[in-house]
PDB file of C-alpha atoms in Angstrom:
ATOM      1  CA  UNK D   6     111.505  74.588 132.130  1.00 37.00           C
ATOM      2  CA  UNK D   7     109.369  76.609 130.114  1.00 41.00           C
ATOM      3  CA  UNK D   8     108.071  79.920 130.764  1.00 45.00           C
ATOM      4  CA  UNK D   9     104.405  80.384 131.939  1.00 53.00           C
ATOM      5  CA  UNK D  10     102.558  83.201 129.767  1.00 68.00           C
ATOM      6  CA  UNK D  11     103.245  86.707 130.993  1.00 70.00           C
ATOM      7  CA  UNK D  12     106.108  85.812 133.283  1.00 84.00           C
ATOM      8  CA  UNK D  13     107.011  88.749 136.072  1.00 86.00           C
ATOM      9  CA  UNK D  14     110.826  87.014 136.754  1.00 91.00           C
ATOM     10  CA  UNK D  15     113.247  89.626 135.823  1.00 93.00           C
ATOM     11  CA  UNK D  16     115.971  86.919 135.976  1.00 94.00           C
ATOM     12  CA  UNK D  17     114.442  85.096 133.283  1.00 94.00           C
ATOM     13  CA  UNK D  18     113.893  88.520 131.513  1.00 94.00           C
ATOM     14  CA  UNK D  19     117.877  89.574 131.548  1.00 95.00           C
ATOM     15  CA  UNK D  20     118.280  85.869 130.159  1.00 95.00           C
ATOM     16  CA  UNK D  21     116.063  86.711 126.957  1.00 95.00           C
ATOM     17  CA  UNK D  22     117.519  90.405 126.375  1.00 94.00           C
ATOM     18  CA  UNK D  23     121.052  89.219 126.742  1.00 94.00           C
ATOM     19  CA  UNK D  24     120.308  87.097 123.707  1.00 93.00           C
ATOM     20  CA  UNK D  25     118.160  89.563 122.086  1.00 93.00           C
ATOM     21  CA  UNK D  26     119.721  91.400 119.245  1.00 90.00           C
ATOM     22  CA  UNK D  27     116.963  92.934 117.225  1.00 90.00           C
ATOM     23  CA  UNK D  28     114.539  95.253 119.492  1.00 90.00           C
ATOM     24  CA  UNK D  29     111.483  97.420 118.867  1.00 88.00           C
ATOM     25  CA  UNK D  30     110.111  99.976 121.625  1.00 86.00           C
ATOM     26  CA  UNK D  31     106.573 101.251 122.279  1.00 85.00           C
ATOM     27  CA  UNK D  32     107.280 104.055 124.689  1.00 82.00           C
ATOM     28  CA  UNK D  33     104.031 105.955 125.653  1.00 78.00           C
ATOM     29  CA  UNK D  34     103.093 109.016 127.878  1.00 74.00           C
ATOM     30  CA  UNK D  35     103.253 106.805 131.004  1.00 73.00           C
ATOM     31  CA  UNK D  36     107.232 106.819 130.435  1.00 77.00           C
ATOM     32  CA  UNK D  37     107.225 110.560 131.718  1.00 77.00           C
ATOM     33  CA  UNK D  38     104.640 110.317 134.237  1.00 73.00           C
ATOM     34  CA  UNK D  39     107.545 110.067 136.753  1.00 73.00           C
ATOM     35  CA  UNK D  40     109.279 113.382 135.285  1.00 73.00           C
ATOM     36  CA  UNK D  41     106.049 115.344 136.095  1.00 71.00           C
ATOM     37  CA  UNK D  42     104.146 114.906 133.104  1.00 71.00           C
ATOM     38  CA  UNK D  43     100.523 114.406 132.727  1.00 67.00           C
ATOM     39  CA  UNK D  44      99.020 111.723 130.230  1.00 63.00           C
ATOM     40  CA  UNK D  45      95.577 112.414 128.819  1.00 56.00           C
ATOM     41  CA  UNK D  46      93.897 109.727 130.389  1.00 54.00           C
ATOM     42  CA  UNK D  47      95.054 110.795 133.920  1.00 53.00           C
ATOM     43  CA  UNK D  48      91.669 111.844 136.099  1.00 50.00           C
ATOM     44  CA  UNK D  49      93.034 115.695 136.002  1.00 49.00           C
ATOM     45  CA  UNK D  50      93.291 115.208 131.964  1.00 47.00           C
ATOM     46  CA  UNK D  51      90.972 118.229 131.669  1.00 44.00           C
ATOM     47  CA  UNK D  52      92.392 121.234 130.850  1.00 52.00           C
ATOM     48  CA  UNK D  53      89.883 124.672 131.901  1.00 53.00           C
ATOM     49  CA  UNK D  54      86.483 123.578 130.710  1.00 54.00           C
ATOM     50  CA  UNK D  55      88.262 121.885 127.715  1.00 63.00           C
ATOM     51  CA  UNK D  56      88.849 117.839 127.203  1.00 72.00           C
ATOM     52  CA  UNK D  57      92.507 117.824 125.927  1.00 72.00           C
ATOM     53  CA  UNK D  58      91.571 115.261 122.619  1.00 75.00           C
ATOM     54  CA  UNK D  59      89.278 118.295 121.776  1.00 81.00           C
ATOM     55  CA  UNK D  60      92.001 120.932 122.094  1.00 82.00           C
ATOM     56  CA  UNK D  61      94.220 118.675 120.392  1.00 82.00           C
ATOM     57  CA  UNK D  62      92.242 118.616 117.270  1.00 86.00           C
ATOM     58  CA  UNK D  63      92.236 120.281 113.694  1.00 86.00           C
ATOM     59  CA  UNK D  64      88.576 121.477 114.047  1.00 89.00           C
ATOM     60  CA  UNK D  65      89.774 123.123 117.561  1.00 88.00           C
ATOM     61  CA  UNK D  66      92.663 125.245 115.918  1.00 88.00           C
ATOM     62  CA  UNK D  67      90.326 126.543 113.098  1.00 87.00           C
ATOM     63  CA  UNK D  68      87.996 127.977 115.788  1.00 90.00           C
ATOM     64  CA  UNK D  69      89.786 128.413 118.951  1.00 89.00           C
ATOM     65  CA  UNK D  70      93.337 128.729 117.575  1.00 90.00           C
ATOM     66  CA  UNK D  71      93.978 131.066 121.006  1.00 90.00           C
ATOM     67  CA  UNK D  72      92.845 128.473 123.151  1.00 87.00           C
ATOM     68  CA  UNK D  73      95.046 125.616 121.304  1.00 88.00           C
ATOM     69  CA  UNK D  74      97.925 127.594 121.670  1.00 88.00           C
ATOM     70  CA  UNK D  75      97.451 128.269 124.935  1.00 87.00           C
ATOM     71  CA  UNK D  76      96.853 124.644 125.980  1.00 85.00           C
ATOM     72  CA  UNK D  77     100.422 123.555 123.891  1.00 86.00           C
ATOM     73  CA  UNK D  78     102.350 126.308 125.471  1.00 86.00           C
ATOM     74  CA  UNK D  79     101.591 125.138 128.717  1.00 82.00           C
ATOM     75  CA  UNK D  80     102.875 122.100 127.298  1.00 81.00           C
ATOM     76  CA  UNK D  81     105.669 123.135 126.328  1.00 83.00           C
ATOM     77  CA  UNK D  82     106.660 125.579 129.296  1.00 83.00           C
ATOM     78  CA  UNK D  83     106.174 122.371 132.184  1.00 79.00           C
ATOM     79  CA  UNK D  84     108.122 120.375 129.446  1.00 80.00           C
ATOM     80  CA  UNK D  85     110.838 122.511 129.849  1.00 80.00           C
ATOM     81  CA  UNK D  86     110.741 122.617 133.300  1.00 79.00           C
ATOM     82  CA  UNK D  87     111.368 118.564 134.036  1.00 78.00           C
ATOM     83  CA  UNK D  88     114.435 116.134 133.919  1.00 79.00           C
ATOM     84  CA  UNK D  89     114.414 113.106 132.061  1.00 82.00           C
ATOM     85  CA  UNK D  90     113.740 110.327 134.477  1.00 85.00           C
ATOM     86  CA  UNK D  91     115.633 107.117 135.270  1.00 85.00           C
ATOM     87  CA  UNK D  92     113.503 104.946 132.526  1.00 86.00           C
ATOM     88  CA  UNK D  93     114.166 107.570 129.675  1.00 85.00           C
ATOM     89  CA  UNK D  94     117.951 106.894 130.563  1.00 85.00           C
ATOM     90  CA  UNK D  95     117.675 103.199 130.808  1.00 88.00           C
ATOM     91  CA  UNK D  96     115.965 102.716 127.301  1.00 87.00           C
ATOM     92  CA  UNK D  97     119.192 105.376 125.768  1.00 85.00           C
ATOM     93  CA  UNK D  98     121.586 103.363 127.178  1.00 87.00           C
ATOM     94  CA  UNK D  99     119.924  99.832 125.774  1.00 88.00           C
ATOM     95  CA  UNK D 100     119.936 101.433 122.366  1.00 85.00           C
ATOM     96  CA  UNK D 101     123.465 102.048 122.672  1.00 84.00           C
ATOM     97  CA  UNK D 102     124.365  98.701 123.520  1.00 87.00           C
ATOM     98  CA  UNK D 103     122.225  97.018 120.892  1.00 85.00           C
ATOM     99  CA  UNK D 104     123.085  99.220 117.667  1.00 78.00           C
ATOM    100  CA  UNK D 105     119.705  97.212 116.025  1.00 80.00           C
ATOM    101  CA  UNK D 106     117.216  98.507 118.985  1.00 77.00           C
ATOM    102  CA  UNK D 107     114.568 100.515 117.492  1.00 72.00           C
ATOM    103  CA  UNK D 108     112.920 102.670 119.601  1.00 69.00           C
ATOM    104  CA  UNK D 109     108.879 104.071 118.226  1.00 60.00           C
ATOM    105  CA  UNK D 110     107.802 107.101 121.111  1.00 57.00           C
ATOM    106  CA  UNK D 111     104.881 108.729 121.100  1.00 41.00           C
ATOM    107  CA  UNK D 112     105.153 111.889 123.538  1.00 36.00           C
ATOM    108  CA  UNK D 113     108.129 110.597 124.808  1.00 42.00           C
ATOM    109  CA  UNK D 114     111.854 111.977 125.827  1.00 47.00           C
ATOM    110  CA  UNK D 115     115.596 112.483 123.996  1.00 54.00           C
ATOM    111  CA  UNK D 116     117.761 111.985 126.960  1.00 60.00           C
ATOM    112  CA  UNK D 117     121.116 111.368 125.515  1.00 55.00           C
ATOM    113  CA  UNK D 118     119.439 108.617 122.326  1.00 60.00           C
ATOM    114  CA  UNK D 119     120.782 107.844 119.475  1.00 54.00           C
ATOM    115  CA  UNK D 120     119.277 110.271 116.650  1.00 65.00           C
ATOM    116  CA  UNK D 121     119.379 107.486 114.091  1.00 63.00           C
ATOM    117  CA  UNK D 122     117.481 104.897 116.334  1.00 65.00           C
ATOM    118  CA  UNK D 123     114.912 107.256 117.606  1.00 66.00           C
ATOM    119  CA  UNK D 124     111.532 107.968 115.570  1.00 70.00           C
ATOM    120  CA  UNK D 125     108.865 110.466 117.273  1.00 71.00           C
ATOM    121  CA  UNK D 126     105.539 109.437 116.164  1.00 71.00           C
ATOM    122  CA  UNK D 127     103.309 111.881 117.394  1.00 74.00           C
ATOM    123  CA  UNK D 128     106.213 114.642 116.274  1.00 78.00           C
ATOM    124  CA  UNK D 129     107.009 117.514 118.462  1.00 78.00           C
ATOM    125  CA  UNK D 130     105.814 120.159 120.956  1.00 79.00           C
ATOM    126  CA  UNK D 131     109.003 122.101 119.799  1.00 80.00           C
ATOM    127  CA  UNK D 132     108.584 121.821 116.139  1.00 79.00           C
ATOM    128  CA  UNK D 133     106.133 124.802 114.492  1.00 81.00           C
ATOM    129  CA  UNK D 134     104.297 124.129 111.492  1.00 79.00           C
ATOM    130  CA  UNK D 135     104.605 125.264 108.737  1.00 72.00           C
ATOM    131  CA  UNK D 136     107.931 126.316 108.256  1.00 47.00           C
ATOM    132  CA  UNK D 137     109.346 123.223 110.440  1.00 47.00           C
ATOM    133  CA  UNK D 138     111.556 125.947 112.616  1.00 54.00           C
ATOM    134  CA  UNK D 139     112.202 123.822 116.153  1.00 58.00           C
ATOM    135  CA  UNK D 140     111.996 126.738 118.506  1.00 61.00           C
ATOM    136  CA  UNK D 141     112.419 126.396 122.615  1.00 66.00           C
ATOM    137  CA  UNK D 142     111.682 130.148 123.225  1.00 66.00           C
ATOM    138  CA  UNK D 143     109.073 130.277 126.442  1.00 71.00           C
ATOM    139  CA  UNK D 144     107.081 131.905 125.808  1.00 74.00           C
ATOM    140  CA  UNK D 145     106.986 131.335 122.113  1.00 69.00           C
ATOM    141  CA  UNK D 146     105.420 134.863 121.974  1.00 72.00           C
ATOM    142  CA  UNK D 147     104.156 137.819 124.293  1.00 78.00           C
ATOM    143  CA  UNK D 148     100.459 136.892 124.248  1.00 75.00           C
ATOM    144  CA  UNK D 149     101.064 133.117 125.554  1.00 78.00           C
ATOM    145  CA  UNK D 150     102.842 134.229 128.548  1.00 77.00           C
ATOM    146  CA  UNK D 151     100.125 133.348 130.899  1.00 74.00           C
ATOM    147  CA  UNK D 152     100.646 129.192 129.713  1.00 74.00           C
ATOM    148  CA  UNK D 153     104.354 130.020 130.790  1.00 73.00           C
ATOM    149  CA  UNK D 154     103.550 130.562 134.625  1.00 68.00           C
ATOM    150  CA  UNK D 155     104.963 128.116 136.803  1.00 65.00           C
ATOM    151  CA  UNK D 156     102.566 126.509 139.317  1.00 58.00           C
ATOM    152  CA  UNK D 157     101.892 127.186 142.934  1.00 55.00           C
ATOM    153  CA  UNK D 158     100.359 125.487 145.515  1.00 52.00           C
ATOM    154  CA  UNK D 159      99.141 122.690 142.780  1.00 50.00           C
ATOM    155  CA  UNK D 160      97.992 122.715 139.309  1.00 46.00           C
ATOM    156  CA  UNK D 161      94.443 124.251 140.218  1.00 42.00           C
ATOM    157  CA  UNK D 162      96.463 127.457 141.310  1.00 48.00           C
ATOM    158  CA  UNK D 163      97.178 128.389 137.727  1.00 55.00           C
ATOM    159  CA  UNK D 164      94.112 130.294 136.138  1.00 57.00           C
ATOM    160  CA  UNK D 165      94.248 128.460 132.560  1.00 61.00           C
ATOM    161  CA  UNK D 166      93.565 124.751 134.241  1.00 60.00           C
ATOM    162  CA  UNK D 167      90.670 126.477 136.467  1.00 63.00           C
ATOM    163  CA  UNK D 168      87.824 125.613 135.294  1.00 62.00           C
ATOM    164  CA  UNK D 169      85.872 128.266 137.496  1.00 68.00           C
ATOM    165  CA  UNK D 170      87.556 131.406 135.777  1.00 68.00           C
ATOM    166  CA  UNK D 171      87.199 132.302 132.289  1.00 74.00           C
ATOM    167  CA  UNK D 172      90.475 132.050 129.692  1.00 74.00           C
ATOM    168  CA  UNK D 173      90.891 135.227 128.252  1.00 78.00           C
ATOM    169  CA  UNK D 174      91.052 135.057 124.537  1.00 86.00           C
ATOM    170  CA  UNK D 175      93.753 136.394 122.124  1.00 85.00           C
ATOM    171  CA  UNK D 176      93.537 137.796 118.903  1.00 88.00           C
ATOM    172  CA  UNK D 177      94.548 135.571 115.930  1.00 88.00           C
ATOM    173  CA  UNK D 178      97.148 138.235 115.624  1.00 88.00           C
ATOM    174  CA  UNK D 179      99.025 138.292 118.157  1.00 85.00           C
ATOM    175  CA  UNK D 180      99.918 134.323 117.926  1.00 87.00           C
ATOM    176  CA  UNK D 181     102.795 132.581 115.988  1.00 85.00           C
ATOM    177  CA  UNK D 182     103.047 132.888 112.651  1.00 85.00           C
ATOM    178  CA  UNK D 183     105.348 132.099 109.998  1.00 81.00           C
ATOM    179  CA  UNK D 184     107.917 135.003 109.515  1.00 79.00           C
ATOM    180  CA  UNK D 185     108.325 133.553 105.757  1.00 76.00           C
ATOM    181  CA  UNK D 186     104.557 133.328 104.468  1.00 75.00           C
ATOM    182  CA  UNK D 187     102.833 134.985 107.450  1.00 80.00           C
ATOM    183  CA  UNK D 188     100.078 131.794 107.588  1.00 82.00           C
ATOM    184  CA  UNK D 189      99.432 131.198 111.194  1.00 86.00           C
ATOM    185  CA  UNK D 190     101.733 128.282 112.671  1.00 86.00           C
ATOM    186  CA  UNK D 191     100.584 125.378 115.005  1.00 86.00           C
ATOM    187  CA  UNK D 192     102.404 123.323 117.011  1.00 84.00           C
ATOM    188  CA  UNK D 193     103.995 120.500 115.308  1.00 83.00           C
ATOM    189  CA  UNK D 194     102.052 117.697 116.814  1.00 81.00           C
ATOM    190  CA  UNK D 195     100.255 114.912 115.458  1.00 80.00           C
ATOM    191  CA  UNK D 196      96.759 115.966 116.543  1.00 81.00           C
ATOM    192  CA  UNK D 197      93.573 113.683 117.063  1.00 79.00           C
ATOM    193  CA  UNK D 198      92.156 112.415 113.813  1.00 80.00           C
ATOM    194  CA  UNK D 199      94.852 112.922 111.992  1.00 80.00           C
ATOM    195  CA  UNK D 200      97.254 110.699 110.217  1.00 79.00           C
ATOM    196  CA  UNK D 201     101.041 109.947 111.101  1.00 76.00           C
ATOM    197  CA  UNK D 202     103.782 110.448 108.927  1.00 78.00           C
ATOM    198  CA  UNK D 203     103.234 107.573 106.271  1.00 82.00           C
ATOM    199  CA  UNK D 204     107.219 107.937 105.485  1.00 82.00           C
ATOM    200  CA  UNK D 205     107.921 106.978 108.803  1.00 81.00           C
ATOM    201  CA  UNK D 206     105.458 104.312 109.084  1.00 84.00           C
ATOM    202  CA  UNK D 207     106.911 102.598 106.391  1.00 83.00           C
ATOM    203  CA  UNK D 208     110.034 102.783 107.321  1.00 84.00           C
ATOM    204  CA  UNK D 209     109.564 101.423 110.590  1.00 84.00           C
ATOM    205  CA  UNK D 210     107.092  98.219 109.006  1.00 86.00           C
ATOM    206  CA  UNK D 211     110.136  97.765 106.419  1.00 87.00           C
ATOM    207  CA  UNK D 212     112.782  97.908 109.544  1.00 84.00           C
ATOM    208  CA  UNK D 213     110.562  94.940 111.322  1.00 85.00           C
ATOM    209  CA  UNK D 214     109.857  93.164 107.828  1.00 87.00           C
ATOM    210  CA  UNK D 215     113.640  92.635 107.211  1.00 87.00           C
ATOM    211  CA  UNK D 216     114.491  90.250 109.606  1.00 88.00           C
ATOM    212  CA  UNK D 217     112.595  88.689 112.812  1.00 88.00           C
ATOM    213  CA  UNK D 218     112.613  90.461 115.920  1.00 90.00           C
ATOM    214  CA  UNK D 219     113.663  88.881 118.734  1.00 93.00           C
ATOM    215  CA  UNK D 220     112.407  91.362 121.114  1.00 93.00           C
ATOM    216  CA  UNK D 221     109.100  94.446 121.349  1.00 91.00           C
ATOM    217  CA  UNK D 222     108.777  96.479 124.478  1.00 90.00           C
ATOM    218  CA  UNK D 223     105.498  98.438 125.511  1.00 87.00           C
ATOM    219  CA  UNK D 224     106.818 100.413 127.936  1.00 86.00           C
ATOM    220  CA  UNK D 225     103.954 103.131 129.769  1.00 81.00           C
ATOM    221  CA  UNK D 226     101.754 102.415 127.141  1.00 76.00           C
ATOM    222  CA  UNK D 227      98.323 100.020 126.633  1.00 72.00           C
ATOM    223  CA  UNK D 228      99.374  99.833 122.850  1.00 69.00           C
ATOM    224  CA  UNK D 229      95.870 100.855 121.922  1.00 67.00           C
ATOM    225  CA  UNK D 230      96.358 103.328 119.053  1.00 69.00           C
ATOM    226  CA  UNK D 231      96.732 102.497 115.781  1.00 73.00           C
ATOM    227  CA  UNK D 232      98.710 102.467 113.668  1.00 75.00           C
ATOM    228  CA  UNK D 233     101.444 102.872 116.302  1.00 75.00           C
ATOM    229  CA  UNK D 234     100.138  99.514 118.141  1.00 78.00           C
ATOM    230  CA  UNK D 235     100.417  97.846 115.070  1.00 81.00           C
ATOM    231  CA  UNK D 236     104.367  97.490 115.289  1.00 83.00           C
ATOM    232  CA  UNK D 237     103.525  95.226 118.335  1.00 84.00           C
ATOM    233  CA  UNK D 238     101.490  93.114 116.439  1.00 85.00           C
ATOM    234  CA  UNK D 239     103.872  92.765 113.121  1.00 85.00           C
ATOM    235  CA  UNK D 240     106.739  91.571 115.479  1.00 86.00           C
ATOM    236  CA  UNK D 241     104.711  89.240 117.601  1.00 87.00           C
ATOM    237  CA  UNK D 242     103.433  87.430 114.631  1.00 87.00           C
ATOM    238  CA  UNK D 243     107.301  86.663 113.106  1.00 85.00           C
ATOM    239  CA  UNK D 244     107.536  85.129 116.528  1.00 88.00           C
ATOM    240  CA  UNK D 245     108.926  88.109 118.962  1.00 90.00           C
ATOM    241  CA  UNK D 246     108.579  87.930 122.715  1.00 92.00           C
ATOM    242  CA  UNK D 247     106.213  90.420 123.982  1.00 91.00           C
ATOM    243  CA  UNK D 248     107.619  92.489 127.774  1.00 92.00           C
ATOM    244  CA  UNK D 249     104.950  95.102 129.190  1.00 90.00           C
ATOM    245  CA  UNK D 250     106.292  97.390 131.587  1.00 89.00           C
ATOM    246  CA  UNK D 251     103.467  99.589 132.605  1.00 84.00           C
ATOM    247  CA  UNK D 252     101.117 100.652 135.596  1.00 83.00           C
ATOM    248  CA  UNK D 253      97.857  99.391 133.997  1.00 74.00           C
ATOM    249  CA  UNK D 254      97.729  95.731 132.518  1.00 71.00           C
ATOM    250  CA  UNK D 255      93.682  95.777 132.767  1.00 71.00           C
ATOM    251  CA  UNK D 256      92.956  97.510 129.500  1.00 68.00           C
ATOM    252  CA  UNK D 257      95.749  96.936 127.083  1.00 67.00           C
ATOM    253  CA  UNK D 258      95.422  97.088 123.743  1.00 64.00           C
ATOM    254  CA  UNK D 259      98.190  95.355 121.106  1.00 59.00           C
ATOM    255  CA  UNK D 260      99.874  94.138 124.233  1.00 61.00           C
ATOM    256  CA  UNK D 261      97.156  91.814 125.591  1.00 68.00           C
ATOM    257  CA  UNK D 262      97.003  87.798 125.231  1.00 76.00           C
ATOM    258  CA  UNK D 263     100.804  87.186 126.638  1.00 79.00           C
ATOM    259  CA  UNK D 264     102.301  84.129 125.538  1.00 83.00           C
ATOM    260  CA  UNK D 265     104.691  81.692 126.894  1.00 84.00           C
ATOM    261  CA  UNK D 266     107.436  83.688 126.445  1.00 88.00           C
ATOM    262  CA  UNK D 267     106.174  86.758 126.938  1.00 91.00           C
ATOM    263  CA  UNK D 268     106.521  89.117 130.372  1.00 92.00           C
ATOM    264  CA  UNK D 269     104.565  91.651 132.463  1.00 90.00           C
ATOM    265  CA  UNK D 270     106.011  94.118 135.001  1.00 92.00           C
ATOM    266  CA  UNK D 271     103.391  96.214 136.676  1.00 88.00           C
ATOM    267  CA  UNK D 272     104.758  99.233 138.243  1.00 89.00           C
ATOM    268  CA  UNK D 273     106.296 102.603 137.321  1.00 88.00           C
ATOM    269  CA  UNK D 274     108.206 102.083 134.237  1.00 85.00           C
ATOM    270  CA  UNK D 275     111.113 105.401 135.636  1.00 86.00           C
ATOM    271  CA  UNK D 276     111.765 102.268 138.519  1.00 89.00           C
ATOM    272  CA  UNK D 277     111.112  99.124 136.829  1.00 91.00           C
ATOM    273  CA  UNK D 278     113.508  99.816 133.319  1.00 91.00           C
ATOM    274  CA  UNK D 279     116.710 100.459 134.680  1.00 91.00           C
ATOM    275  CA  UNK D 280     116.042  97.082 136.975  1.00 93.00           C
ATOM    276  CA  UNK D 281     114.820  95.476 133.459  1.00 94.00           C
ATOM    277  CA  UNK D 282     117.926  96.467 131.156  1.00 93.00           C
ATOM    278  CA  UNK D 283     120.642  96.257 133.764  1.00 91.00           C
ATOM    279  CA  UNK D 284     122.733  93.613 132.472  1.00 90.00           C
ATOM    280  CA  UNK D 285     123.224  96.151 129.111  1.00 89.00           C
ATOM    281  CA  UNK D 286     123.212  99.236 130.946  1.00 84.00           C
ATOM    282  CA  UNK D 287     125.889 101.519 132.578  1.00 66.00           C
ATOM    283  CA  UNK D 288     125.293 102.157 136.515  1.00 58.00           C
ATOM    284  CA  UNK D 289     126.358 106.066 135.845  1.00 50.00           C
ATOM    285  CA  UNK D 290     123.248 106.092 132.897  1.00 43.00           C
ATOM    286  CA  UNK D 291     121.478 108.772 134.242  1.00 40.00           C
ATOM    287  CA  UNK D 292     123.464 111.216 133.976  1.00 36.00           C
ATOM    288  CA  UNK D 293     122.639 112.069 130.210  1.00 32.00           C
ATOM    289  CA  UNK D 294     120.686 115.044 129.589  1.00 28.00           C
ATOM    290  CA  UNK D 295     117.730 115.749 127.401  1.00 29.00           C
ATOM    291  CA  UNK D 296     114.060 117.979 126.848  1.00 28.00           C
ATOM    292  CA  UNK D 297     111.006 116.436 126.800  1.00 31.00           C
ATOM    293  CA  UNK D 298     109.194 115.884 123.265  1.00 30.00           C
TER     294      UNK D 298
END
């Protein structure tokens, strides 16, 4: 009996991954929303009298450099503070059974995956440009101590995501820089308007181009940037089914016009992967251990 387009039956789901060999991830922000983690598009995406795609930008750091750093540290300080959740595990543990899977994160989470199999696409709060140095210090320096506060009483407790009081501002001076060439560093994030690595993009399109796919998964993700989204489209076209596991299927991007074939799993993607991947999965999976990147 054929499948009607965007089927929710996890039986029939186990039945296509168990014969899936070759499979390509689209993990998004909405993977970590369960560890405590904030996406952009969430309605408390503001940050102070900021929008976060502004503080995230080029043009940002050139003027506001302080405020930039600020805004990553805090980043990177509630990064450190959260686990990897049940759906980072469960997505580590299919890429260990399927030595092919190929997993494509954006702000996404190492919990125990396979190095060679992994590929961060927006790169990393923990990596400092420009001398490349991964550094986990929190603070990263004296001055950005106030991003390093944990939260009481709810995020509006913490003066730097108030919009009411005023950030104070730090001298240029007293942030990161590189201890070989003294240039100030940023954080080593892909920001807004900015291109990914074109290394990596390649080498992900030649990993897809080299034989069909049998399998993509957009998992807390609409799939709406490019060129990342594009993955989902190269696959689907050499005939891959298509399995959505997010909390919004209203405005997808890449993901959209399911197929027969295809499936759709609305709901927290922490709950609904392990349930997805079981049949590949060990039980004891979450007990790996990883950071958020």
């Amino acid at each position: 009996m054929p499948l009607e387009p965007g089927s929710t039956s996890i039986a029939e789901f186990h039945a296509k991954l168990q014969k899936s060999s070759r499979i390509v991830a689209l993990c998004g922000a909405g993977l970590s929303v369960a560890s405590g983690l904030q996406t952009f598009r969430d309605p408390g995406g503001f940050w102070t009298n900021e929008q976060a795609d502004e503080l995230a930008s080029p043009e940002k750091f050139e003027t506001d450099p302080d405020l930039v750093w600020l805004f990553y540290s805090h980043r990177r300080h509630t990064s450190l503070q959260v686990a990897p959740n049940p759906g980072h595990h469960a997505l580590a543990e299919l890429a260990r059974a399927r030595p092919e899977f190929f997993w494509a994160p954006g702000l996404s989470q190492v919990a125990g995956h396979p190095k060679e199999q992994l590929r961060m696409l927006h790169g990393s709060l923990f990596d400092l440009k420009c001398n490349d140095a991964k550094r986990f210090d929190d603070p990263l320096c004296p001055a950005l101590a106030p991003a390093s506060r944990d939260l009481e009483g709810g995020l509006p407790s913490m003066p730097l995501l108030d919009p009411k009081q005023q950030v104070p501002r730090i001298p240029a001076s007293e942030l990161p820089h590189c201890p070989q060439c003294g240039t100030l560093l940023r954080p080593g994030i892909v920001r807004f308007r900015e291109e990914l690595d074109s290394e990596m993009l390649g080498e992900i399109k030649a990993w897809i181009d080299e034989k069909p796919v049998d399998l993509v998964l957009s998992v807390g993700t609409a799939a709406e940037v490019w060129p990342a989204a594009g993955f989902v489209v190269q696959a689907r076209k050499q005939g891959a089914a298509l399995a959505v596991v997010n909390t919004d299927t209203e405005n997808l991007g890449a993901a959209r016009d399911l197929k027969y074939g295809d499936f759709i799993f609305v709901g927290d993607s922490a709950e609904l992967s392990p349930k997805l991947f079981e049949p590949l999965i060990s039980p004891k999976s979450g007990e790996s251990i990883g950071y958020l990147i």
